[in-house]
Amino acid sequence: MTVPVAEDLSIDHILRAQQRITDLIVQTPVLESPALNNLVNGRLLFKAETLQKTGSFKFRGACHFISTLSQDEQRRGVVAYSSGNHAQAVAYAAQLFNIHATIVMPADAPRIKIENTRSYGADVILYDRMTESRESIAEAVVREKGAILLPPYDHPHTIVGQGTLALELCEQVAQLNTRLDALLVPCSGGGLAAGCALAMKARSPKTLLYTVEPEGYDDTAQSFKAGKRVAVSGKEQSLSDALMMTIPGKITFPINAEAYTGGFVVTDTQVRHAMAMAFQHLRLVVEPGGAVGLAAALSGQLDCQGKTTGIVLSGGNVDPEVFRSVLS
Amino acid sequence: MTVPVAEDLSIDHILRAQQRITDLIVQTPVLESPALNNLVNGRLLFKAETLQKTGSFKFRGACHFISTLSQDEQRRGVVAYSSGNHAQAVAYAAQLFNIHATIVMPADAPRIKIENTRSYGADVILYDRMTESRESIAEAVVREKGAILLPPYDHPHTIVGQGTLALELCEQVAQLNTRLDALLVPCSGGGLAAGCALAMKARSPKTLLYTVEPEGYDDTAQSFKAGKRVAVSGKEQSLSDALMMTIPGKITFPINAEAYTGGFVVTDTQVRHAMAMAFQHLRLVVEPGGAVGLAAALSGQLDCQGKTTGIVLSGGNVDPEVFRSVLS
């Protein structure tokens, strides 16, 4: 595995990643709803990444990362820690490459994400989010088995793989004979955001980029304002389980700070409404963390009037009980 | 409007229809789930037509039909009767072509379908399914306004438009370097089934074709057995509101009788399970009538073991209350 220097990452790396993974991933569709367009008096184009294999954009990064491993590294297997979507993505990508995966997951992760991860043949180690360190557990697996750690966001191979989403989006938007005035990207550690930044800079440099985070986990928005990485204290629980990160990545933040116009923060109530609207008007199952971009548009935080706005619906793994409560 | 003779319909008509509507419709993705594959010990390829504009395959037929109207006919507007999906499809297609639409809908159709139809600017006339005839109401609109009637299934232009779904599916399956051993198609009046039959005959003649209907509305399955169109008595309500038809179409049945190996019949309970599985493993909102094909596969009516089976998920318009009950 040869790793490019973070500062050198560019569209060329994303183009090569796209070539490597194109036969493994779903080219997820761009969808649109007249009703949602009416609600914002503008045009919303949704990148339905909920339909990606394993139900989230994380599969792009995991596939790309594993595709860069040498045969010896593949024999040693991979390990990852994740609240769920990265876990499933690494587990399934490892299965496709026929290599072993160990996944470290919080015991309170959505049941559906734990079950799915196991169904892909991975060894799952559960830990207590409040008292144990997932990094330490994963590092122990690396020491004992010689396994390769797949970071969920803060690694060039992960960032570049996830950036293929935005490259694909630009190609699809061009086919619709339009261009994006703005793009809303859900943000946790910032890997997807950074990958999108690299692609958009080359393919759609005039598009304004915004991260979106859930209340209580707005470390990226606060870091943008501060001009440096700042941590937030978080809170016990957020509906957006996939976005509960308290500090931006070391590699992702410099990329995002340069590329993004700002960061929006949405409440659980706004996210619930966005999920219900996606159900009704897009017929998509969007998980809370995947719906924050739509929440930012529908709540008026981003004024979409008269504009064409891209919205990444980044994942669709949500427990039935949560989805039921959202529809009530 | 020039209408081809039903007996002469072929892949050529579908190819021309595809050219006419390609810029108006969504090329819906083909999706797959390792978990669902495991459940049937085979490979299931889903045509996610739930993501079509207006949320169902009906949009293909409506767009194609309207695209064949002369300017004078377009000025007179269109009228359609439908339990919901055809209604929304005609209303939105008419809006795109900037012509007037009147839609006759049963008063007990899913609220979401009635609301959506109105949102596309159509005039909606509600009728009582038990005491009034939708055909008579629609015919009155034709007499009074000179409007053009768009039949929901029993018309060459409708059939051919809907057949573009299977043509697209064959192209997508070829890209996956595989072929379909069987295809499961939800069936009401048989328009989608007939369109698929025409496309599959030319593009994948070895694929075995099966219709799927809900219990109580298995007129097509019974007609296949009888070798002629027979009516069923129906029952008060089926979960699959979109498939409550009691006799096959006059034009569609001869096409389907020749092309289909048989017809499966599924229960509401099997449909609920299929919808929940599509939620969990495909992250798709599938309405009951759209999920009957998956229900036939998961219930073992079609043995999918070791085979590659195509399943049309034909629509995604379902009231939140119904979807909540399915997830419980």
XYZ file of C-alpha atoms in Angstrom:
656
model
C 0.000 0.000 0.000
C 1.429 3.319 -1.113
C -0.275 6.280 0.523
C -0.303 9.707 -1.130
C 0.580 12.721 1.021
C -2.624 14.393 2.225
C -1.570 17.816 0.961
C -1.094 16.421 -2.545
C -4.564 14.878 -2.886
C -6.392 15.949 -6.035
C -9.011 14.957 -8.572
C -6.422 12.639 -10.163
C -6.501 10.422 -7.089
C -10.295 10.355 -7.177
C -10.329 9.469 -10.871
C -7.979 6.562 -10.205
C -10.095 5.455 -7.251
C -13.184 5.539 -9.449
C -11.481 3.262 -11.976
C -10.524 0.817 -9.220
C -13.951 0.517 -7.616
C -16.363 1.201 -10.445
C -17.320 -2.459 -10.913
C -17.795 -2.995 -7.171
C -20.041 -0.070 -6.265
C -23.530 1.050 -7.240
C -23.689 4.197 -9.340
C -26.361 5.682 -7.136
C -29.057 7.714 -8.908
C -29.728 11.422 -8.673
C -33.390 11.915 -7.763
C -35.722 14.886 -7.648
C -39.188 15.604 -6.313
C -41.539 18.324 -7.586
C -43.090 18.522 -4.107
C -39.755 19.106 -2.374
C -38.769 21.606 -5.071
C -41.989 23.482 -4.354
C -41.283 23.520 -0.621
C -38.007 25.409 -1.113
C -38.941 27.357 -4.265
C -35.876 25.954 -5.939
C -34.447 22.771 -7.358
C -33.101 20.024 -5.096
C -31.053 17.197 -6.616
C -30.555 14.264 -4.285
C -27.595 11.918 -4.501
C -29.305 8.748 -3.212
C -26.284 7.131 -1.615
C -28.668 5.267 0.674
C -28.784 2.801 -2.240
C -25.048 2.135 -2.142
C -24.002 -1.383 -1.130
C -24.224 -1.742 2.676
C -26.478 1.322 2.636
C -23.991 4.173 2.823
C -21.155 6.076 1.123
C -18.698 4.355 3.489
C -18.571 1.419 1.078
C -16.751 3.566 -1.483
C -13.924 4.381 0.938
C -13.664 0.836 2.284
C -13.545 -0.732 -1.182
C -10.957 1.701 -2.364
C -8.789 1.269 0.725
C -8.805 -2.515 0.471
C -8.120 -2.359 -3.277
C -4.811 -0.629 -2.496
C -3.567 -3.382 -0.138
C -0.780 -5.703 -1.217
C -1.417 -9.462 -1.246
C 0.557 -9.805 1.980
C -1.505 -7.059 3.623
C -4.738 -8.665 2.415
C -3.659 -11.972 3.983
C -3.277 -10.230 7.357
C -6.856 -9.033 7.275
C -8.350 -5.666 8.207
C -9.753 -4.086 11.351
C -12.031 -1.074 11.736
C -13.894 0.760 14.487
C -17.213 2.353 13.679
C -20.634 3.257 15.010
C -22.054 1.254 12.159
C -21.863 2.347 8.552
C -18.093 2.098 8.226
C -18.330 -1.247 10.025
C -20.751 -2.700 7.493
C -18.819 -1.202 4.608
C -15.474 -2.673 5.682
C -17.061 -6.034 6.504
C -18.706 -6.361 3.104
C -15.760 -4.979 1.140
C -13.509 -7.476 2.941
C -15.932 -10.262 2.046
C -15.819 -9.252 -1.632
C -12.003 -9.298 -1.560
C -12.128 -12.568 0.388
C -10.129 -11.283 3.363
C -10.774 -11.379 7.108
C -12.300 -8.395 8.936
C -12.567 -7.548 12.644
C -14.940 -4.737 13.497
C -15.060 -2.825 16.800
C -18.560 -1.394 17.385
C -20.242 0.457 20.262
C -22.683 -1.806 22.084
C -25.404 0.858 21.695
C -25.083 1.124 17.902
C -28.335 0.515 15.993
C -29.062 -3.181 16.167
C -29.566 -3.312 12.415
C -25.998 -2.115 11.820
C -24.513 -4.707 14.188
C -26.574 -7.512 12.644
C -25.650 -6.511 9.116
C -21.959 -6.325 9.964
C -22.045 -9.853 11.347
C -23.993 -11.046 8.295
C -21.036 -10.088 6.089
C -18.880 -12.577 7.969
C -16.905 -10.116 10.091
C -15.837 -10.729 13.713
C -17.622 -8.047 15.742
C -16.188 -6.809 19.073
C -18.664 -4.686 21.063
C -17.440 -2.001 23.498
C -18.966 0.472 25.937
C -18.882 3.943 24.395
C -18.708 5.631 27.819
C -15.921 3.590 29.440
C -13.804 1.986 26.725
C -11.646 3.297 23.875
C -12.410 1.865 20.460
C -9.026 2.997 19.218
C -7.245 0.936 21.901
C -9.285 -2.162 21.135
C -8.584 -1.840 17.412
C -4.889 -1.236 18.043
C -4.735 -4.436 20.072
C -6.097 -6.361 17.081
C -3.474 -4.725 14.876
C -0.715 -5.745 17.325
C -1.960 -9.297 17.829
C -2.973 -10.233 14.277
C -0.915 -7.856 12.174
C -4.217 -6.658 10.703
C -4.412 -3.422 8.720
C -6.429 -0.648 10.359
C -8.949 1.035 8.067
C -9.604 4.502 9.517
C -13.214 5.631 9.062
C -12.294 9.037 7.627
C -8.830 10.363 8.423
C -6.831 8.640 5.710
C -6.061 9.585 2.080
C -7.343 6.259 0.714
C -10.616 6.628 2.592
C -11.102 10.262 1.584
C -10.363 9.616 -2.056
C -12.726 6.632 -2.241
C -15.532 8.617 -0.678
C -14.844 11.493 -3.048
C -15.943 9.320 -5.967
C -19.492 10.145 -4.843
C -19.093 13.802 -5.799
C -17.303 13.001 -9.044
C -20.231 10.771 -10.018
C -22.681 13.473 -8.913
C -21.015 16.069 -11.144
C -21.247 13.743 -14.126
C -24.941 13.091 -13.431
C -25.758 16.767 -12.909
C -24.074 17.583 -16.218
C -26.306 14.992 -17.909
C -29.293 16.919 -16.564
C -27.890 20.004 -18.326
C -27.607 21.974 -15.142
C -25.022 22.815 -12.472
C -25.096 23.008 -8.698
C -25.178 26.375 -6.971
C -24.614 24.673 -3.635
C -23.952 21.231 -2.163
C -24.955 20.036 1.314
C -22.767 17.267 2.746
C -23.418 15.423 6.033
C -20.324 15.669 8.213
C -18.929 13.576 11.028
C -15.154 13.143 10.880
C -15.136 14.939 7.551
C -13.967 12.212 5.183
C -16.910 12.423 2.818
C -16.772 16.218 3.003
C -13.068 16.239 2.139
C -13.493 13.794 -0.734
C -16.359 15.885 -2.094
C -14.250 19.030 -1.739
C -11.481 17.566 -3.888
C -13.907 16.480 -6.604
C -15.974 19.662 -6.608
C -12.902 21.916 -6.719
C -11.930 20.312 -10.016
C -15.333 19.609 -11.534
C -17.628 22.355 -10.215
C -15.477 25.062 -8.630
C -18.294 27.625 -8.409
C -20.539 25.395 -6.285
C -20.715 26.613 -2.683
C -20.039 23.763 -0.273
C -21.623 23.371 3.171
C -21.205 20.711 5.820
C -24.227 19.760 7.916
C -24.021 18.353 11.448
C -26.481 17.467 14.192
C -26.927 19.643 17.258
C -24.387 18.794 19.961
C -21.867 17.484 17.436
C -21.153 20.658 15.485
C -17.394 20.480 15.872
C -16.779 21.134 12.187
C -19.028 24.219 12.080
C -17.335 25.565 15.201
C -13.899 24.727 13.844
C -14.691 26.578 10.605
C -15.537 29.663 12.683
C -12.458 29.307 14.878
C -10.181 28.673 11.907
C -8.739 25.633 13.682
C -9.820 22.207 14.953
C -11.868 22.623 18.109
C -13.605 19.887 20.079
C -17.180 19.965 21.326
C -18.339 18.147 24.435
C -21.092 16.244 22.632
C -24.182 15.059 24.453
C -25.404 11.690 25.560
C -27.319 10.798 22.445
C -28.218 12.247 19.062
C -30.794 10.865 16.680
C -28.007 11.034 14.072
C -25.973 8.158 15.511
C -23.662 8.169 12.482
C -22.533 11.755 13.070
C -21.597 11.730 16.774
C -18.024 12.938 16.343
C -16.624 15.620 18.638
C -13.579 16.864 16.712
C -12.753 17.129 12.985
C -10.105 14.874 11.476
C -6.497 15.990 11.316
C -6.245 15.280 7.595
C -9.800 16.139 6.647
C -10.056 19.492 8.425
C -7.430 21.463 6.456
C -9.022 20.277 3.203
C -12.509 21.193 4.383
C -11.537 24.516 5.961
C -10.219 25.685 2.601
C -13.122 24.398 0.513
C -16.311 24.919 2.542
C -18.239 28.154 2.797
C -19.659 27.143 6.168
C -21.340 24.517 8.288
C -25.007 24.156 9.225
C -26.341 22.577 12.409
C -29.753 20.871 12.557
C -31.949 19.625 15.397
C -33.349 16.120 15.857
C -36.817 17.510 15.119
C -35.650 18.951 11.809
C -33.997 15.640 10.958
C -37.189 13.699 11.719
C -39.150 15.965 9.405
C -36.565 15.533 6.666
C -36.723 11.741 6.991
C -40.523 11.793 6.710
C -40.339 14.016 3.629
C -37.797 11.677 2.002
C -40.130 8.760 2.729
C -43.124 10.471 1.175
C -41.610 12.276 -1.770
C -38.507 10.260 -2.670
C -39.629 6.820 -1.402
C -36.242 6.457 0.223
C -35.330 5.108 3.629
C -32.849 7.691 4.895
C -31.203 7.321 8.288
C -31.029 10.367 10.580
C -27.403 11.181 9.837
C -28.122 10.801 6.129
C -30.971 13.296 6.240
C -29.209 16.294 7.805
C -28.617 17.939 4.416
C -32.311 17.830 3.568
C -33.037 19.102 7.082
C -30.796 22.123 6.461
C -32.640 22.874 3.213
C -36.184 22.382 4.552
C -35.496 24.359 7.730
C -34.397 27.303 5.607
C -30.858 27.410 6.989
C -29.696 27.319 3.400
C -31.890 29.516 1.235
C -32.506 27.354 -1.846
C -34.880 29.779 -3.583
C -34.195 30.022 -7.306
C -31.083 27.874 -6.942
C -30.094 24.315 -7.775
C -28.877 22.597 -4.639
C -27.256 19.194 -4.397
C -28.020 17.184 -1.276
C -26.114 14.056 -0.332
C -28.379 11.477 1.313
C -25.449 9.599 2.738
C -26.966 6.515 4.369
C -30.084 4.466 4.977
C -29.423 2.156 7.916
C -32.071 2.906 10.496
C -33.799 0.643 12.986
C -37.480 0.019 12.202
C -38.519 1.431 15.607
C -36.810 4.743 14.876
C -38.322 4.903 11.404
C -41.773 4.156 12.801
C -41.458 6.981 15.309
C -40.425 9.332 12.518
C -43.561 8.485 10.511
C -45.940 9.073 13.416
C -52.291 10.014 -32.398
C -51.665 6.917 -34.470
C -52.200 3.708 -32.529
C -50.473 0.464 -33.533
C -52.569 -2.692 -33.715
C -52.184 -4.682 -30.493
C -51.269 -7.873 -32.329
C -48.404 -6.098 -34.096
C -46.716 -4.756 -30.947
C -43.032 -5.608 -30.754
C -39.676 -4.527 -29.369
C -39.517 -1.916 -32.129
C -42.401 -0.025 -30.542
C -40.685 -0.186 -27.162
C -37.404 1.068 -28.601
C -39.209 4.028 -30.159
C -41.029 4.695 -26.888
C -37.720 4.657 -25.037
C -36.327 7.271 -27.415
C -39.379 9.480 -26.868
C -39.369 9.409 -23.077
C -35.733 8.866 -22.159
C -35.135 12.489 -21.130
C -38.327 12.612 -19.077
C -38.003 9.488 -16.971
C -35.543 8.249 -14.345
C -33.390 5.317 -15.419
C -34.111 3.462 -12.203
C -31.245 1.453 -10.707
C -30.926 -2.309 -10.396
C -30.135 -3.123 -6.762
C -29.052 -6.222 -4.918
C -28.715 -7.290 -1.292
C -26.379 -10.014 0.019
C -28.831 -10.669 2.871
C -31.783 -11.212 0.528
C -29.634 -13.355 -1.748
C -28.768 -15.502 1.271
C -32.428 -15.854 2.200
C -33.274 -17.474 -1.147
C -29.904 -19.150 -1.819
C -29.814 -17.403 -5.160
C -29.349 -14.010 -6.719
C -32.135 -11.424 -6.704
C -31.838 -8.344 -8.906
C -34.334 -5.622 -8.080
C -35.563 -3.080 -10.593
C -36.190 -0.186 -8.199
C -39.041 1.461 -10.085
C -40.194 2.938 -6.775
C -37.682 5.669 -7.657
C -39.423 6.550 -10.920
C -40.989 10.005 -11.094
C -44.354 9.974 -9.253
C -43.140 6.796 -7.548
C -44.211 4.091 -9.982
C -43.781 2.557 -13.443
C -47.067 4.178 -14.494
C -45.147 7.348 -15.320
C -43.490 5.581 -18.256
C -46.810 4.716 -19.870
C -48.375 8.096 -19.188
C -45.404 10.019 -20.592
C -45.307 7.874 -23.669
C -49.047 8.129 -24.275
C -49.061 11.912 -23.993
C -45.966 12.179 -26.210
C -47.991 10.588 -29.037
C -50.826 13.162 -28.871
C -51.197 15.755 -31.613
C -51.147 19.443 -30.689
C -54.931 19.577 -31.059
C -55.335 16.563 -28.793
C -52.980 18.069 -26.232
C -55.075 21.266 -26.220
C -58.154 19.225 -25.311
C -56.425 17.807 -22.246
C -56.434 14.293 -20.830
C -58.539 12.300 -18.403
C -57.721 9.137 -16.480
C -59.261 6.916 -13.829
C -57.021 5.221 -11.320
C -56.679 4.000 -7.753
C -53.638 6.158 -7.487
C -50.403 5.459 -9.307
C -51.745 5.978 -12.812
C -53.482 9.094 -11.493
C -50.260 10.651 -10.252
C -48.394 9.577 -13.352
C -50.887 11.133 -15.768
C -51.170 14.280 -13.663
C -47.417 14.862 -13.578
C -46.826 13.858 -17.200
C -49.580 16.298 -18.216
C -47.921 19.011 -16.141
C -44.582 18.389 -17.894
C -46.305 18.654 -21.299
C -48.208 21.704 -20.039
C -51.662 20.244 -20.717
C -54.770 19.915 -18.562
C -55.563 16.683 -16.698
C -58.725 15.436 -14.987
C -58.287 12.408 -12.747
C -61.096 10.167 -11.448
C -60.023 8.478 -8.197
C -61.762 6.253 -5.635
C -62.516 8.165 -2.444
C -60.818 5.399 -0.419
C -57.528 5.520 -2.347
C -54.442 6.120 -0.156
C -54.519 9.739 0.942
C -50.939 10.206 -0.194
C -51.859 9.296 -3.770
C -54.804 11.723 -3.845
C -52.699 14.542 -2.361
C -49.853 13.958 -4.777
C -52.200 13.918 -7.770
C -53.640 17.290 -6.750
C -50.125 18.653 -6.172
C -49.348 18.110 -9.865
C -52.126 20.518 -10.784
C -54.741 17.983 -11.891
C -58.493 18.284 -11.278
C -59.388 15.311 -9.071
C -62.918 13.823 -9.077
C -63.502 11.368 -6.214
C -66.035 8.530 -6.559
C -67.428 5.733 -4.394
C -65.862 2.452 -5.444
C -68.921 0.463 -4.347
C -71.700 2.498 -5.957
C -70.261 4.485 -8.857
C -68.541 3.600 -12.130
C -65.234 5.310 -12.739
C -65.494 4.531 -16.421
C -68.816 6.409 -16.695
C -67.447 9.445 -14.883
C -64.369 9.528 -17.117
C -66.501 9.096 -20.229
C -68.594 12.077 -19.197
C -65.435 14.212 -19.039
C -64.488 12.966 -22.499
C -67.939 13.915 -23.838
C -68.088 17.311 -22.164
C -64.505 18.531 -22.658
C -63.338 16.520 -25.651
C -60.531 15.273 -23.405
C -58.447 12.246 -24.394
C -58.854 9.191 -22.156
C -55.600 7.605 -21.015
C -56.407 3.976 -20.155
C -54.367 2.674 -17.201
C -53.250 -0.488 -18.966
C -55.369 -1.676 -21.883
C -53.897 0.426 -24.670
C -50.901 -0.093 -26.982
C -49.330 3.274 -26.090
C -49.589 2.502 -22.373
C -48.225 -1.026 -22.716
C -45.314 0.029 -24.871
C -44.343 2.860 -22.520
C -44.398 0.555 -19.528
C -42.377 -2.015 -21.427
C -39.420 0.372 -21.456
C -38.858 -0.776 -17.865
C -37.913 -4.296 -18.990
C -35.826 -3.054 -21.900
C -33.835 -0.929 -19.449
C -33.599 -3.868 -17.043
C -32.140 -6.118 -19.741
C -29.497 -3.521 -20.565
C -28.589 -3.175 -16.883
C -28.462 -6.930 -16.294
C -26.144 -7.298 -19.293
C -23.827 -4.703 -17.730
C -23.633 -6.952 -14.675
C -22.453 -9.732 -16.995
C -25.333 -11.999 -16.102
C -28.774 -12.939 -17.359
C -32.143 -13.515 -15.731
C -33.442 -17.043 -15.259
C -36.804 -15.647 -14.190
C -38.633 -12.338 -13.824
C -41.407 -11.567 -11.324
C -43.811 -8.829 -12.414
C -46.616 -7.361 -10.256
C -49.888 -7.644 -12.139
C -53.170 -5.762 -12.009
C -54.687 -5.084 -15.431
C -51.554 -6.533 -17.023
C -50.125 -3.498 -18.811
C -46.718 -3.658 -17.172
C -46.687 -7.430 -17.596
C -47.507 -7.139 -21.302
C -44.897 -4.461 -21.901
C -42.299 -6.561 -20.098
C -43.325 -9.593 -22.152
C -42.677 -7.762 -25.423
C -39.259 -6.549 -24.276
C -38.157 -9.857 -22.738
C -39.237 -11.866 -25.769
C -36.778 -9.892 -27.879
C -33.997 -9.254 -25.394
C -34.005 -12.252 -23.039
C -36.192 -14.967 -24.569
C -35.021 -17.711 -22.186
C -36.120 -15.846 -19.053
C -39.209 -17.433 -17.485
C -41.851 -14.802 -16.787
C -44.306 -14.864 -13.869
C -47.027 -12.461 -12.867
C -47.686 -11.917 -9.163
C -51.051 -10.865 -7.724
C -52.522 -10.401 -4.254
C -54.952 -12.901 -2.760
C -58.531 -12.190 -3.828
C -57.418 -10.452 -7.031
C -55.759 -13.373 -8.812
C -57.748 -13.001 -12.013
C -54.640 -13.235 -14.185
C -53.381 -16.444 -12.519
C -56.839 -17.982 -12.874
C -57.136 -16.798 -16.446
C -53.757 -18.347 -17.294
C -55.076 -21.668 -15.953
C -58.397 -21.352 -17.761
C -56.736 -20.271 -21.002
C -59.150 -17.346 -21.254
C -60.059 -14.141 -19.425
C -61.978 -14.988 -16.274
C -63.186 -12.588 -13.605
C -62.779 -13.024 -9.862
C -65.208 -11.594 -7.345
C -62.521 -9.706 -5.407
C -62.926 -8.897 -1.753
C -63.601 -5.737 0.154
C -60.036 -4.665 0.647
C -56.514 -5.823 -0.122
C -53.338 -4.366 1.340
C -52.176 -4.099 -2.285
C -54.519 -1.265 -3.228
C -52.788 -0.821 -6.591
C -53.583 -4.372 -7.711
C -57.315 -4.654 -6.993
C -58.376 -5.609 -10.506
C -60.879 -8.410 -11.069
C -60.354 -9.258 -14.744
C -57.346 -9.089 -17.081
C -57.276 -6.553 -19.889
C -58.619 -7.411 -23.334
C -55.425 -6.318 -25.055
C -52.971 -7.303 -22.337
C -54.243 -10.821 -21.691
C -53.468 -12.417 -25.071
C -49.936 -11.010 -24.905
C -49.439 -12.259 -21.352
C -51.064 -15.659 -21.893
C -48.532 -16.382 -24.616
C -45.491 -15.085 -22.750
C -45.917 -16.004 -19.090
C -45.110 -19.354 -17.560
C -47.593 -18.781 -14.759
C -48.969 -16.510 -12.075
C -48.243 -16.457 -8.334
C -50.641 -15.299 -5.634
C -49.430 -13.819 -2.340
C -51.125 -13.013 0.963
C -51.166 -9.668 2.769
C -48.927 -11.194 5.444
C -46.355 -12.214 2.847
C -46.508 -8.734 1.326
C -45.944 -7.080 4.719
C -42.888 -9.221 5.290
C -41.542 -8.361 1.846
C -42.008 -4.631 2.495
C -40.125 -4.904 5.797
C -37.292 -6.787 4.109
C -37.060 -4.151 1.364
C -36.917 -1.469 4.063
C -34.118 -3.205 5.928
C -31.996 -4.606 3.137
C -32.647 -2.319 0.174
C -33.503 0.903 2.064
C -36.457 1.323 -0.277
C -40.000 2.372 0.469
C -42.043 -0.154 -1.482
C -45.833 -0.023 -1.497
C -47.776 -3.271 -0.981
C -48.605 -3.783 -4.645
C -44.987 -3.073 -5.522
C -43.701 -5.744 -3.150
C -45.672 -8.765 -4.390
C -42.773 -10.026 -6.519
C -40.424 -10.063 -3.547
C -43.192 -11.731 -1.528
C -43.406 -14.532 -4.112
C -39.642 -15.070 -3.891
C -39.354 -14.931 -0.086
C -42.378 -17.169 0.450
C -40.749 -19.803 -1.729
C -43.505 -19.838 -4.348
C -40.780 -19.312 -6.899
C -37.751 -21.413 -6.052
C -34.857 -19.010 -6.595
C -32.121 -21.373 -5.435
C -29.044 -21.191 -7.640
C -30.829 -18.906 -10.081
C -30.729 -15.226 -10.969
C -34.203 -13.758 -10.571
C -35.336 -10.298 -11.585
C -37.939 -8.657 -9.372
C -39.818 -5.532 -10.390
C -40.484 -3.284 -7.379
C -43.150 -1.373 -9.233
C -44.177 1.436 -6.891
C -43.506 3.206 -3.608
C -46.592 5.250 -2.747
C -47.737 4.081 0.651
C -49.370 5.972 3.491
C -47.120 6.443 6.533
C -49.658 4.639 8.766
C -49.514 1.526 6.574
C -45.744 1.608 6.466
C -45.561 2.014 10.238
C -47.779 -1.020 10.736
C -45.558 -3.037 8.403
C -42.470 -2.172 10.467
C -44.034 -3.206 13.784
